[in-house]
JSON list of C-alpha atoms in Angstrom, two decimals:
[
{"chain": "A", "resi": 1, "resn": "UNK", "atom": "CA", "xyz": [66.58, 39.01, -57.54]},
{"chain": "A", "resi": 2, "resn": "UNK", "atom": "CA", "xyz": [69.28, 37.07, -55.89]},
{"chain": "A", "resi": 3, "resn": "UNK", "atom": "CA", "xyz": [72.06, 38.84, -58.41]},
{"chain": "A", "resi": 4, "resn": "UNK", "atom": "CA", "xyz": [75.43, 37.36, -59.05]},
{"chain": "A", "resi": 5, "resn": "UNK", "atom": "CA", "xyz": [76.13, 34.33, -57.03]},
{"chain": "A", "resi": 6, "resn": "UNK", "atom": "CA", "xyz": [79.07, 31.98, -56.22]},
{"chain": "A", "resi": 7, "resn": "UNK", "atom": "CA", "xyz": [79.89, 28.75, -54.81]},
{"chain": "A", "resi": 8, "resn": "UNK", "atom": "CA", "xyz": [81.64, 27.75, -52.44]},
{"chain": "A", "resi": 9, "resn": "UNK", "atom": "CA", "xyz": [82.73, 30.60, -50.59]},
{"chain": "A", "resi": 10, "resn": "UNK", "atom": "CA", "xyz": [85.79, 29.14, -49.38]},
{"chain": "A", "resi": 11, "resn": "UNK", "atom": "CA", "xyz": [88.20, 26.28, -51.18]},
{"chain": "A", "resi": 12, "resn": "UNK", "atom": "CA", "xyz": [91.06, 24.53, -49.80]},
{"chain": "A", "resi": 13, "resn": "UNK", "atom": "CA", "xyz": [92.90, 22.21, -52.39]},
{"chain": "A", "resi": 14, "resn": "UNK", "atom": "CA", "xyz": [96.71, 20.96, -52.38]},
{"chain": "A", "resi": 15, "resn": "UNK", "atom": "CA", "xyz": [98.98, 21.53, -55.02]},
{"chain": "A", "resi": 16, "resn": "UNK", "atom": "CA", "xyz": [98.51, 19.20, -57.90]},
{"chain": "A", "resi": 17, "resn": "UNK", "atom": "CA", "xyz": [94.58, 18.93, -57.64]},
{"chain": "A", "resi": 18, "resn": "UNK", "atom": "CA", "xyz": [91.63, 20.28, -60.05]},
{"chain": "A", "resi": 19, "resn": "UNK", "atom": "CA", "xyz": [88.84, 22.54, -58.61]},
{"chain": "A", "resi": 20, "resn": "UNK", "atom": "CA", "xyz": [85.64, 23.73, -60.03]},
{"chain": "A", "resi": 21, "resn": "UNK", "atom": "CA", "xyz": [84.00, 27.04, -59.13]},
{"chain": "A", "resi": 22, "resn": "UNK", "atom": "CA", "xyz": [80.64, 27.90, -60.11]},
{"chain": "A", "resi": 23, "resn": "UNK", "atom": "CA", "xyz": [78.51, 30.88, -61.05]},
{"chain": "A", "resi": 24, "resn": "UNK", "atom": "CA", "xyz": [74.76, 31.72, -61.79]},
{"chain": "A", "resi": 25, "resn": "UNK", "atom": "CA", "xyz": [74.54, 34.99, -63.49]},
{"chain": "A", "resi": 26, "resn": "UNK", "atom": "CA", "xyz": [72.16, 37.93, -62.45]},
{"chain": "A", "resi": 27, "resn": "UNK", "atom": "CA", "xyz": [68.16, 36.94, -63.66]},
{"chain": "A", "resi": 28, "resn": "UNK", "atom": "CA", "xyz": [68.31, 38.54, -67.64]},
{"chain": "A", "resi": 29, "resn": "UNK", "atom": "CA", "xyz": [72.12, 38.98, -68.24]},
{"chain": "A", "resi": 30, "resn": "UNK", "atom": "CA", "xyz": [73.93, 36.17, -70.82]},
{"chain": "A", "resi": 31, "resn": "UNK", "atom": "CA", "xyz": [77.36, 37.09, -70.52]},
{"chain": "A", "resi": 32, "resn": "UNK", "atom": "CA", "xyz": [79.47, 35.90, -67.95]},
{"chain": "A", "resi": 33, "resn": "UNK", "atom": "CA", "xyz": [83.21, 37.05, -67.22]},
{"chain": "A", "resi": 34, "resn": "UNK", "atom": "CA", "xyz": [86.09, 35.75, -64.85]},
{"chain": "A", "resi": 35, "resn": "UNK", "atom": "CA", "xyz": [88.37, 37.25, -62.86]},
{"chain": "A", "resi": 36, "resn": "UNK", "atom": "CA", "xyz": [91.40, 36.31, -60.42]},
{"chain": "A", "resi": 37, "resn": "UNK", "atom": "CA", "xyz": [91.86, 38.80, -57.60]},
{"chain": "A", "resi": 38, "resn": "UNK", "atom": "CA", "xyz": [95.23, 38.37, -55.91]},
{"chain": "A", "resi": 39, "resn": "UNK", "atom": "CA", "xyz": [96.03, 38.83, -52.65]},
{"chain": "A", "resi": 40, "resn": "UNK", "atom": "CA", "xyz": [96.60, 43.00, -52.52]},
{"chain": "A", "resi": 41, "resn": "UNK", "atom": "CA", "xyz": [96.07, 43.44, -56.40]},
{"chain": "A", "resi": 42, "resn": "UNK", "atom": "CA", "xyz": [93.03, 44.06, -58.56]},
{"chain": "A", "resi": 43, "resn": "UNK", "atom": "CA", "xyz": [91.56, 41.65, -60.63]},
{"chain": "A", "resi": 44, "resn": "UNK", "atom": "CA", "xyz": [92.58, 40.45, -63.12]},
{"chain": "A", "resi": 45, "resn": "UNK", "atom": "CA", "xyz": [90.76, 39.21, -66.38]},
{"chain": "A", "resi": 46, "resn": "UNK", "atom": "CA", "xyz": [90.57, 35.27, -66.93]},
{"chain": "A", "resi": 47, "resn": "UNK", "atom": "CA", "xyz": [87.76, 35.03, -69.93]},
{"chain": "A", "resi": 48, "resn": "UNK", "atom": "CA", "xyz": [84.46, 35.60, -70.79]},
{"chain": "A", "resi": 49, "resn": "UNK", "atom": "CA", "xyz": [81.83, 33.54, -71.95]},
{"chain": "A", "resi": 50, "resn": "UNK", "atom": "CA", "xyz": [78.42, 34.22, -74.13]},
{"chain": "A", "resi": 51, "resn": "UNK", "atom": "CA", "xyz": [76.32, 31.93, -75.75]},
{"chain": "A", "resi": 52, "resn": "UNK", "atom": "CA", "xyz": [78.25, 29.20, -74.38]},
{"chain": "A", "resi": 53, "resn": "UNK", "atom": "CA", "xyz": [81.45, 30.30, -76.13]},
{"chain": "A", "resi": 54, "resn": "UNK", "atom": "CA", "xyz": [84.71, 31.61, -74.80]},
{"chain": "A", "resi": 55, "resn": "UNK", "atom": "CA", "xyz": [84.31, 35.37, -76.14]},
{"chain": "A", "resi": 56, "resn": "UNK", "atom": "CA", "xyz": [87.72, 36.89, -75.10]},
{"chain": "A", "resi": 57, "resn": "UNK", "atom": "CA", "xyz": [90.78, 35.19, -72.87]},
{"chain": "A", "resi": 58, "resn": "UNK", "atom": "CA", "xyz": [93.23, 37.23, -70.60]},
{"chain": "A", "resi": 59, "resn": "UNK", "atom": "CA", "xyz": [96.67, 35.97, -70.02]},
{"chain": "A", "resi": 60, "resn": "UNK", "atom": "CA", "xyz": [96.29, 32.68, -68.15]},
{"chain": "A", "resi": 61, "resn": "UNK", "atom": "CA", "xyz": [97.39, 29.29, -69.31]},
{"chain": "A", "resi": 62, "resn": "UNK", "atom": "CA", "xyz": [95.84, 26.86, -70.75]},
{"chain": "A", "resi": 63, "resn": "UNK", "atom": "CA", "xyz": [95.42, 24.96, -66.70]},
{"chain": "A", "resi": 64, "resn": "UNK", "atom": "CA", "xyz": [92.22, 27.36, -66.77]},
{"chain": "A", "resi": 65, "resn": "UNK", "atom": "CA", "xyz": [89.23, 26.44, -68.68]},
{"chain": "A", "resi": 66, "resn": "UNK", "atom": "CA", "xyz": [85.71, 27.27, -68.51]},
{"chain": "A", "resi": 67, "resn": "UNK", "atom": "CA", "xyz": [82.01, 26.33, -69.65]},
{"chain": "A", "resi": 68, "resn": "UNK", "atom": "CA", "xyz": [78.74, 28.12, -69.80]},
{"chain": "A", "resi": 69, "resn": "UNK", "atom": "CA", "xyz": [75.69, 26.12, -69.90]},
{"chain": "A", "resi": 70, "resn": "UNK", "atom": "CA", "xyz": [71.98, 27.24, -71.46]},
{"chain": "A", "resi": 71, "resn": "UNK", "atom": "CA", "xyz": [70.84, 29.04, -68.64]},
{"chain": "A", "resi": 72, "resn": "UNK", "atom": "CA", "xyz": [73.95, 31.15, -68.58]},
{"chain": "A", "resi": 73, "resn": "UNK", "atom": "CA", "xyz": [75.43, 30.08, -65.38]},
{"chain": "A", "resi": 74, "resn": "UNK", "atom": "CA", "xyz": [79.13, 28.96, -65.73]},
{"chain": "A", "resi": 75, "resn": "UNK", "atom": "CA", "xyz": [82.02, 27.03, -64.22]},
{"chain": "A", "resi": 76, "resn": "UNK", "atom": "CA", "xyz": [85.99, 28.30, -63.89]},
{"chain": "A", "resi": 77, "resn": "UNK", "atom": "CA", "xyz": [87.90, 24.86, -63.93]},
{"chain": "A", "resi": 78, "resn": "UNK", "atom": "CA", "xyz": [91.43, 24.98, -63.21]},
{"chain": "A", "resi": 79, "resn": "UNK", "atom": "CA", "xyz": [94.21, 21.88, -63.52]},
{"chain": "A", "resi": 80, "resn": "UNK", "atom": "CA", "xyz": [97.25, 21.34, -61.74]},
{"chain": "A", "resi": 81, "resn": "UNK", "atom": "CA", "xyz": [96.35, 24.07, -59.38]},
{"chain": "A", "resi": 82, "resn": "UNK", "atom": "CA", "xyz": [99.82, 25.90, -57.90]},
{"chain": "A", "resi": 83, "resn": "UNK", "atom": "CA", "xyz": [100.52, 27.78, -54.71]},
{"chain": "A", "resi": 84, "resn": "UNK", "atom": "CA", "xyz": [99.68, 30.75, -57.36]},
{"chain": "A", "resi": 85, "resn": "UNK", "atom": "CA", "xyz": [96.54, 29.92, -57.81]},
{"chain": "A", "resi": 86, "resn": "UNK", "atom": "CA", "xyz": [95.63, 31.39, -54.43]},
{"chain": "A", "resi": 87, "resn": "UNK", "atom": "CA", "xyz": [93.37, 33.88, -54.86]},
{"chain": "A", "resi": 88, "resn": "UNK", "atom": "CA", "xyz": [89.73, 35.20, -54.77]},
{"chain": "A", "resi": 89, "resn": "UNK", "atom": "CA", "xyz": [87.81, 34.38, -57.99]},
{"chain": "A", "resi": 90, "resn": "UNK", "atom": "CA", "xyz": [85.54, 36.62, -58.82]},
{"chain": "A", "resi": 91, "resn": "UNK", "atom": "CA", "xyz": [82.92, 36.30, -61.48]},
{"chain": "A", "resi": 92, "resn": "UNK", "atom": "CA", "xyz": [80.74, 39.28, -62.94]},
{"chain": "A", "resi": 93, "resn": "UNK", "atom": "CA", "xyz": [77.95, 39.08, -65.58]},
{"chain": "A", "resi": 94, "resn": "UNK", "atom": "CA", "xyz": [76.48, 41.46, -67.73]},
{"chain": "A", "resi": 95, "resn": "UNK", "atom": "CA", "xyz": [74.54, 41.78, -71.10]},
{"chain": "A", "resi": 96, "resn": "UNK", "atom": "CA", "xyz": [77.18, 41.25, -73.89]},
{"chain": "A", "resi": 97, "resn": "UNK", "atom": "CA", "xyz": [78.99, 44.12, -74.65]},
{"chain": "A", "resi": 98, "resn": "UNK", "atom": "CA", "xyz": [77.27, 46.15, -71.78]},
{"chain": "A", "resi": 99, "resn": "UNK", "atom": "CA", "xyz": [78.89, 48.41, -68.91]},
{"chain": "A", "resi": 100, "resn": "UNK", "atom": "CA", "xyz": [76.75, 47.18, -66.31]},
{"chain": "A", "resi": 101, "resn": "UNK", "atom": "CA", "xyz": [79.31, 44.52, -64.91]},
{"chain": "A", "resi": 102, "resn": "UNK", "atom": "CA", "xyz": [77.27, 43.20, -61.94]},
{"chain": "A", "resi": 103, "resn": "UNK", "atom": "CA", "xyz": [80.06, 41.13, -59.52]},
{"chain": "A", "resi": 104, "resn": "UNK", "atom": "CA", "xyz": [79.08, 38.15, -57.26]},
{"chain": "A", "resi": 105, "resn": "UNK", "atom": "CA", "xyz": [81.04, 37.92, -53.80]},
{"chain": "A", "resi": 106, "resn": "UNK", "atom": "CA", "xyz": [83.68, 35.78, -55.20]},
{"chain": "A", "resi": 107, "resn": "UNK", "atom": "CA", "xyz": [84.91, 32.08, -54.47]},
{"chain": "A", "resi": 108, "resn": "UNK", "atom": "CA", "xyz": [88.57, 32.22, -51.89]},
{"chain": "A", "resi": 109, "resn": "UNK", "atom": "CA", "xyz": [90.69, 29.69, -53.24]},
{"chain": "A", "resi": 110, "resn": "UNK", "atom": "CA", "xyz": [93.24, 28.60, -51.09]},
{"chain": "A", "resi": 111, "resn": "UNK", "atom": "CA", "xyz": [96.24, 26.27, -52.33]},
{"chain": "A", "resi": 112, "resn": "UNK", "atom": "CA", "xyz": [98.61, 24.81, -50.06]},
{"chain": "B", "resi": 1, "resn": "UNK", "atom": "CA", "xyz": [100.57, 48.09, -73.07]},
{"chain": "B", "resi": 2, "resn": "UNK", "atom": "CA", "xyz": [97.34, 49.09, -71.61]},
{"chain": "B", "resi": 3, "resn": "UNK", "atom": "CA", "xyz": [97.48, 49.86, -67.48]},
{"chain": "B", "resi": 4, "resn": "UNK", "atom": "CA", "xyz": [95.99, 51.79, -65.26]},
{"chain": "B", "resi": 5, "resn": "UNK", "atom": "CA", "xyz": [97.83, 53.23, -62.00]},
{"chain": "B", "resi": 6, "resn": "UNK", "atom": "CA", "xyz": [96.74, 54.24, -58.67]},
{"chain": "B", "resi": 7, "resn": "UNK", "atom": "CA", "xyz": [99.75, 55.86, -56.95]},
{"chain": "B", "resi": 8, "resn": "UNK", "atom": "CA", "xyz": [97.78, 56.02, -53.28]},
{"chain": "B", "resi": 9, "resn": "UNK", "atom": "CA", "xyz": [97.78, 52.46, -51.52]},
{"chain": "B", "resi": 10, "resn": "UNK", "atom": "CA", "xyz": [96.17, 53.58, -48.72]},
{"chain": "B", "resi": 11, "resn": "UNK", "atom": "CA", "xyz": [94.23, 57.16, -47.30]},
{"chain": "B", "resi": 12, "resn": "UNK", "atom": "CA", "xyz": [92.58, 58.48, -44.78]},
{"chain": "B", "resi": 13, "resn": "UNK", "atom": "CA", "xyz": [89.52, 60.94, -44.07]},
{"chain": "B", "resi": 14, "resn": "UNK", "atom": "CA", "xyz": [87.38, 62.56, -41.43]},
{"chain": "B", "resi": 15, "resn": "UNK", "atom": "CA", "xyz": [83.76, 61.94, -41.66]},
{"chain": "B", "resi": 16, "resn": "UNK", "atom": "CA", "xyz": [81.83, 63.96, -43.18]},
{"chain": "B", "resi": 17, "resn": "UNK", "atom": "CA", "xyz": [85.01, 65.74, -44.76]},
{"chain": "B", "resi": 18, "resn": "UNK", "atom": "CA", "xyz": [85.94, 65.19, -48.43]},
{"chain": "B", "resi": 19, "resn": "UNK", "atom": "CA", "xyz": [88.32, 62.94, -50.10]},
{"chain": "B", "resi": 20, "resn": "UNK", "atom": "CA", "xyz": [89.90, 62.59, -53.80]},
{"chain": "B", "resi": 21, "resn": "UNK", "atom": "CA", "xyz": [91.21, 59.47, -54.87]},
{"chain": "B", "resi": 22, "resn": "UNK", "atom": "CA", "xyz": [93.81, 59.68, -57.63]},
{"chain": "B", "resi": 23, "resn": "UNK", "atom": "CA", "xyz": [93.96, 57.29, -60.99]},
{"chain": "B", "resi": 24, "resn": "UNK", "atom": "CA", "xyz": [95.97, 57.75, -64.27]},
{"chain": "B", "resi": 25, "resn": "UNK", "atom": "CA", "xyz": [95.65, 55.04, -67.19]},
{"chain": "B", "resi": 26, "resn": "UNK", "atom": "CA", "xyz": [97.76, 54.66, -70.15]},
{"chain": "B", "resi": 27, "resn": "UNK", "atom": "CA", "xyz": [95.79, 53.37, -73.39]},
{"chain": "B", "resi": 28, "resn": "UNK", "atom": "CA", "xyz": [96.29, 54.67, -77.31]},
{"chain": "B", "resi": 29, "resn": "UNK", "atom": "CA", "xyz": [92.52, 54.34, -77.64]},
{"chain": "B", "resi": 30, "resn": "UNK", "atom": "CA", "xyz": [90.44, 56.71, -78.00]},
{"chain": "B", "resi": 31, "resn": "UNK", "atom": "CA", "xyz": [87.21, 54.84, -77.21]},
{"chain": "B", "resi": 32, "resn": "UNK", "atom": "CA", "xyz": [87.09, 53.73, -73.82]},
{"chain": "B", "resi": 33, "resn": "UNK", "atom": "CA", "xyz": [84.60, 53.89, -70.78]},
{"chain": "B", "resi": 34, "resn": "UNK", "atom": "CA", "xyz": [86.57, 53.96, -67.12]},
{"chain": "B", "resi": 35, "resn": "UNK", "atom": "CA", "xyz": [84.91, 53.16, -63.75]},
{"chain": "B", "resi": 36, "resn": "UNK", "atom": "CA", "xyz": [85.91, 53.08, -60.27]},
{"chain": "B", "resi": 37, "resn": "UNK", "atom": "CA", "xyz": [84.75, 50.41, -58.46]},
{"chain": "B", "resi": 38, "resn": "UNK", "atom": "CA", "xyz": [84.41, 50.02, -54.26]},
{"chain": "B", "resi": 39, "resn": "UNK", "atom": "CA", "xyz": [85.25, 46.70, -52.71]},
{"chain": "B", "resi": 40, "resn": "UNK", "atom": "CA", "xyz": [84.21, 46.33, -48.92]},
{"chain": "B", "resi": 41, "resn": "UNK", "atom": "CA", "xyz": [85.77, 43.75, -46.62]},
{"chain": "B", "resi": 42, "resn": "UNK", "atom": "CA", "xyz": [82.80, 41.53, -47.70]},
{"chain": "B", "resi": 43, "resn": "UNK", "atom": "CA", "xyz": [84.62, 41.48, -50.75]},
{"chain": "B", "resi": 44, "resn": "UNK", "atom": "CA", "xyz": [81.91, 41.89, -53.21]},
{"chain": "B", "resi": 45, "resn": "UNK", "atom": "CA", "xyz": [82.83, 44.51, -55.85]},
{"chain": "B", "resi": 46, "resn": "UNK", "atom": "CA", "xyz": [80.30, 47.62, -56.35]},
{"chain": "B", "resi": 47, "resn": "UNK", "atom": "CA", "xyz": [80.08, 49.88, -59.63]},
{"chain": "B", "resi": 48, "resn": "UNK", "atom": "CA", "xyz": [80.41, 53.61, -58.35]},
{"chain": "B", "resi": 49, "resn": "UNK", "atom": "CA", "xyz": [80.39, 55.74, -60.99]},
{"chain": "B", "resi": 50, "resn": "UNK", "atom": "CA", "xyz": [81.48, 55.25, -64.57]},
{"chain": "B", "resi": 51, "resn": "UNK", "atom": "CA", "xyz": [82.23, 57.56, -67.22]},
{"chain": "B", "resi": 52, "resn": "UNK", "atom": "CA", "xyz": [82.51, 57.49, -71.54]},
{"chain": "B", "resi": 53, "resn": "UNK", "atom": "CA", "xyz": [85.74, 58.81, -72.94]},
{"chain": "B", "resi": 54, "resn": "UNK", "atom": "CA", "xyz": [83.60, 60.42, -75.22]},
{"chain": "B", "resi": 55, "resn": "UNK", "atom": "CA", "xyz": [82.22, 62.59, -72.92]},
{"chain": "B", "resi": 56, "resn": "UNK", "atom": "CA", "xyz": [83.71, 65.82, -71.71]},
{"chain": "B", "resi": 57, "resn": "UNK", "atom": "CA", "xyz": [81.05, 66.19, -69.24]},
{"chain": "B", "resi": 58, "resn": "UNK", "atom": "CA", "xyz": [82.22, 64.97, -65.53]},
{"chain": "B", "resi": 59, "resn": "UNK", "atom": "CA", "xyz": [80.12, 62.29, -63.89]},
{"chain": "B", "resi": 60, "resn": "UNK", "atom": "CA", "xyz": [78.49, 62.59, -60.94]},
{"chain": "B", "resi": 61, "resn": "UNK", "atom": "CA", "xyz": [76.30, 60.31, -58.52]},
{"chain": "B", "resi": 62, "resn": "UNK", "atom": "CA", "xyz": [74.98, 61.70, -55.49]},
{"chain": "B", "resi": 63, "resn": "UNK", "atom": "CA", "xyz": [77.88, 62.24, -53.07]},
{"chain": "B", "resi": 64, "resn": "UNK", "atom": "CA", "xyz": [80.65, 60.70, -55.92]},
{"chain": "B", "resi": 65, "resn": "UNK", "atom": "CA", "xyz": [81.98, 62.87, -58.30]},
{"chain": "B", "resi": 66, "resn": "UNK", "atom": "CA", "xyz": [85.07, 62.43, -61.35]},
{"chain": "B", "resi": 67, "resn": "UNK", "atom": "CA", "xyz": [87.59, 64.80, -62.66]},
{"chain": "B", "resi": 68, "resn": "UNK", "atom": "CA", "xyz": [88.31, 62.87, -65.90]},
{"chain": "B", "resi": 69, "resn": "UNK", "atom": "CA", "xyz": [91.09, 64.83, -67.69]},
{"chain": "B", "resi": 70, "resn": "UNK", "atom": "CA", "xyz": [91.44, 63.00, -71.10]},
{"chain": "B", "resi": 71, "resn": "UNK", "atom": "CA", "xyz": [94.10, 64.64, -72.17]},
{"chain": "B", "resi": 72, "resn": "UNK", "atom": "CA", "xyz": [95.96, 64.06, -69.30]},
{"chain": "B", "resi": 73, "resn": "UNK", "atom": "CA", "xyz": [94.64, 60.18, -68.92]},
{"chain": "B", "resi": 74, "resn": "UNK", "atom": "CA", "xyz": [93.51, 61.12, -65.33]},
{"chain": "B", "resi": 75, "resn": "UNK", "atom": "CA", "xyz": [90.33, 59.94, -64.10]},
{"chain": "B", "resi": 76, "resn": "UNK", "atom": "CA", "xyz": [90.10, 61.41, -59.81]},
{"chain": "B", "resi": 77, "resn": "UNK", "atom": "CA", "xyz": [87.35, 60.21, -57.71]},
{"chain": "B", "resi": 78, "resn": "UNK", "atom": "CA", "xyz": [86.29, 63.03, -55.09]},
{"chain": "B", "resi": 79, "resn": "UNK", "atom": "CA", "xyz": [83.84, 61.54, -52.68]},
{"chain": "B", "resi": 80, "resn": "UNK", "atom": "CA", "xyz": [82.14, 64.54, -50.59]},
{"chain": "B", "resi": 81, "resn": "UNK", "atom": "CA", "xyz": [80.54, 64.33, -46.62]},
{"chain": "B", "resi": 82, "resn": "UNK", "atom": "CA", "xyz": [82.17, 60.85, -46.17]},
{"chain": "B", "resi": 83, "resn": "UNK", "atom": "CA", "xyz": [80.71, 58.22, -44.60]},
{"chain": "B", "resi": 84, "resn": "UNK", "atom": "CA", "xyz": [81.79, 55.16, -42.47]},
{"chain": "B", "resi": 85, "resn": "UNK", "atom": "CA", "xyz": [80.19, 53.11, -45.08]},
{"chain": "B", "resi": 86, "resn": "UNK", "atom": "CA", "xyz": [82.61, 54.14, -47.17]},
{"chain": "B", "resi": 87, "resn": "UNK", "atom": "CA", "xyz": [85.63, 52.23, -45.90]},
{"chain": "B", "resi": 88, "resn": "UNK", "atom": "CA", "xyz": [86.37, 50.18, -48.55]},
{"chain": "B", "resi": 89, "resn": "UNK", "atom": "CA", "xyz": [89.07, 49.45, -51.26]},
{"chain": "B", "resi": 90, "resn": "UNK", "atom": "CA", "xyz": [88.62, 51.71, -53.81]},
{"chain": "B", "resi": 91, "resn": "UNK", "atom": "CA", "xyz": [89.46, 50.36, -57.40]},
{"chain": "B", "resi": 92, "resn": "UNK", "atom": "CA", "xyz": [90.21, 52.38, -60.87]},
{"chain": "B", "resi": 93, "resn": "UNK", "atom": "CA", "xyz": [89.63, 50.52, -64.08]},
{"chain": "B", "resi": 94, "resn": "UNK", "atom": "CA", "xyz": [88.80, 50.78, -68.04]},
{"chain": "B", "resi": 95, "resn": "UNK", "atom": "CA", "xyz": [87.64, 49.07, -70.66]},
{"chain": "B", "resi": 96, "resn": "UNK", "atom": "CA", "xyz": [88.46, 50.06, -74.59]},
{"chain": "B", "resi": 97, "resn": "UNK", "atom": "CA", "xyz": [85.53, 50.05, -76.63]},
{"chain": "B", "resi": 98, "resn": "UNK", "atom": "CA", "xyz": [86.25, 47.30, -78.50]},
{"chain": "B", "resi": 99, "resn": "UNK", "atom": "CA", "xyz": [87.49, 44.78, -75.74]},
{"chain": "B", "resi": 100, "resn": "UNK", "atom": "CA", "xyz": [85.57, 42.68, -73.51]},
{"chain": "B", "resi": 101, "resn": "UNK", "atom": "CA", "xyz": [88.03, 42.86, -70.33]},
{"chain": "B", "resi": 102, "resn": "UNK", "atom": "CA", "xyz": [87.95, 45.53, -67.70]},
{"chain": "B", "resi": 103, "resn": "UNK", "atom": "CA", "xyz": [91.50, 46.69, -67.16]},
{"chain": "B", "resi": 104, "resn": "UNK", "atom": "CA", "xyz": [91.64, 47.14, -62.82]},
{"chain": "B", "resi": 105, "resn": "UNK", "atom": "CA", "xyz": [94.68, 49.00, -60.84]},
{"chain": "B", "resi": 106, "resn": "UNK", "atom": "CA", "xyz": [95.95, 48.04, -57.74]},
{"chain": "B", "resi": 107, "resn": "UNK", "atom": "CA", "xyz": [93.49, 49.80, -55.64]},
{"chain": "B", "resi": 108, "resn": "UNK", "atom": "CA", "xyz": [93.58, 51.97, -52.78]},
{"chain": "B", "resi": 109, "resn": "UNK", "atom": "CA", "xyz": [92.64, 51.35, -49.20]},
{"chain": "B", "resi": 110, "resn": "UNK", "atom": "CA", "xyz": [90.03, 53.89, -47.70]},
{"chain": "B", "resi": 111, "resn": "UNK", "atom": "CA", "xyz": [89.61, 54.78, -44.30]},
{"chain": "B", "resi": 112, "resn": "UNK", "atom": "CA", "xyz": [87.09, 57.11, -42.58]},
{"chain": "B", "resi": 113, "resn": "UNK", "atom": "CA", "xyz": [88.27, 58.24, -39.28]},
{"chain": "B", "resi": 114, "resn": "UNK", "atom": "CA", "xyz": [85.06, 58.82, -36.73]}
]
């Protein structure tokens, strides 16, 4: 079981641009949840997504969007990315409403 | 406004000597599950331990141990005979029963001195 992965591992955009990060949950979970780690802070809650729905939304404008397909993987998109934006993403899934929040290694986003 | 604080950014400890990390969260809820979580410089977040609000009983896993005073909205993490493996940052966090987000604090740094 490969777990919670990511891609890429590394992004560099410019201010301005759109990115896409991508995640493919553990084998058997359907919920999947993102999270923005800041440089020095803890993460922070983006949204979650089950049965291709946004379930729940943290404080984060409306530049961030997501999508989860049938087989439960997902994509973060995020518009008009800002210096801000820099961070590690970080996306965890789970079975919905469950405690077992299984992490993937995370996608640095760099925006210069 | 629900947060959780972790007033250490950084600590030390001998191996094989013990260590408590401190965590205090503020919520009006009374139904709520809290965790601390380990992040290693590879960055990819581990559950340690977690523990229900609605029980008084302190959890334990192998060398990890919590003092979880309710009352007091303290939830300690005491690791015993540390290891090097457990360098890491160390993170604090709850989720109310009803919510989907995990609630994380700012973390503290861990280092085991050989």
């Amino acid at each position: 079981d490969a777990g919670v992965t990511q891609s890429p591992t590394h992004l560099i955009k410019t201010r301005g641009q759109q990115v896409t990060l991508r995640c493919s949950p553990k084998s058997g979970h359907d919920t999947v949840s993102w999270y923005q780690q800041a440089l020095g802070q803890g993460p922070q809650f983006i949204f979650q997504y089950y049965e291709e729905e946004e379930r729940q939304r943290g404080n984060f404008p409306d530049r961030f969007s997501g999508h989860q397909f049938p087989n439960y993987s997902s994509e973060l998109n995020v518009n008009a990315l800002l210096l801000g934006d820099s961070a590690l993403y970080l996306c965890a899934s789970s079975l919905i409403r469950g405690n077992d929040l299984i992490f993937g290694p995370g996608t640095r986003l760099t925006v210069l | 406004a629900q947060t959780v604080t972790q007033s250490q950014p950084e600590m030390s400890v001998q191996e094989a000597e013990t260590v408590t990390l401190s965590c205090t969260y503020d919520t009006s809820e009374s139904d709520y599950y809290l965790f601390w979580y380990k992040q290693p410089p590879s960055r990819q977040m581990i559950l340690v331990i977690r523990q229900e609000a609605y029980k008084q009983q302190n959890a334990t896993e192998n060398r990890f141990s919590v003092n979880f005073q309710k009352a007091a909205k303290s939830f300690s993490l005491k690791i015993s005979d540390s290891q090097l493996g457990d360098a890491a940052m160390y993170f604090c966090a709850y989720r109310i029963d009803r919510d989907d987000k995990i609630i994380f604090g700012k973390g503290t740094r861990l280092h085991i001195l050989p």
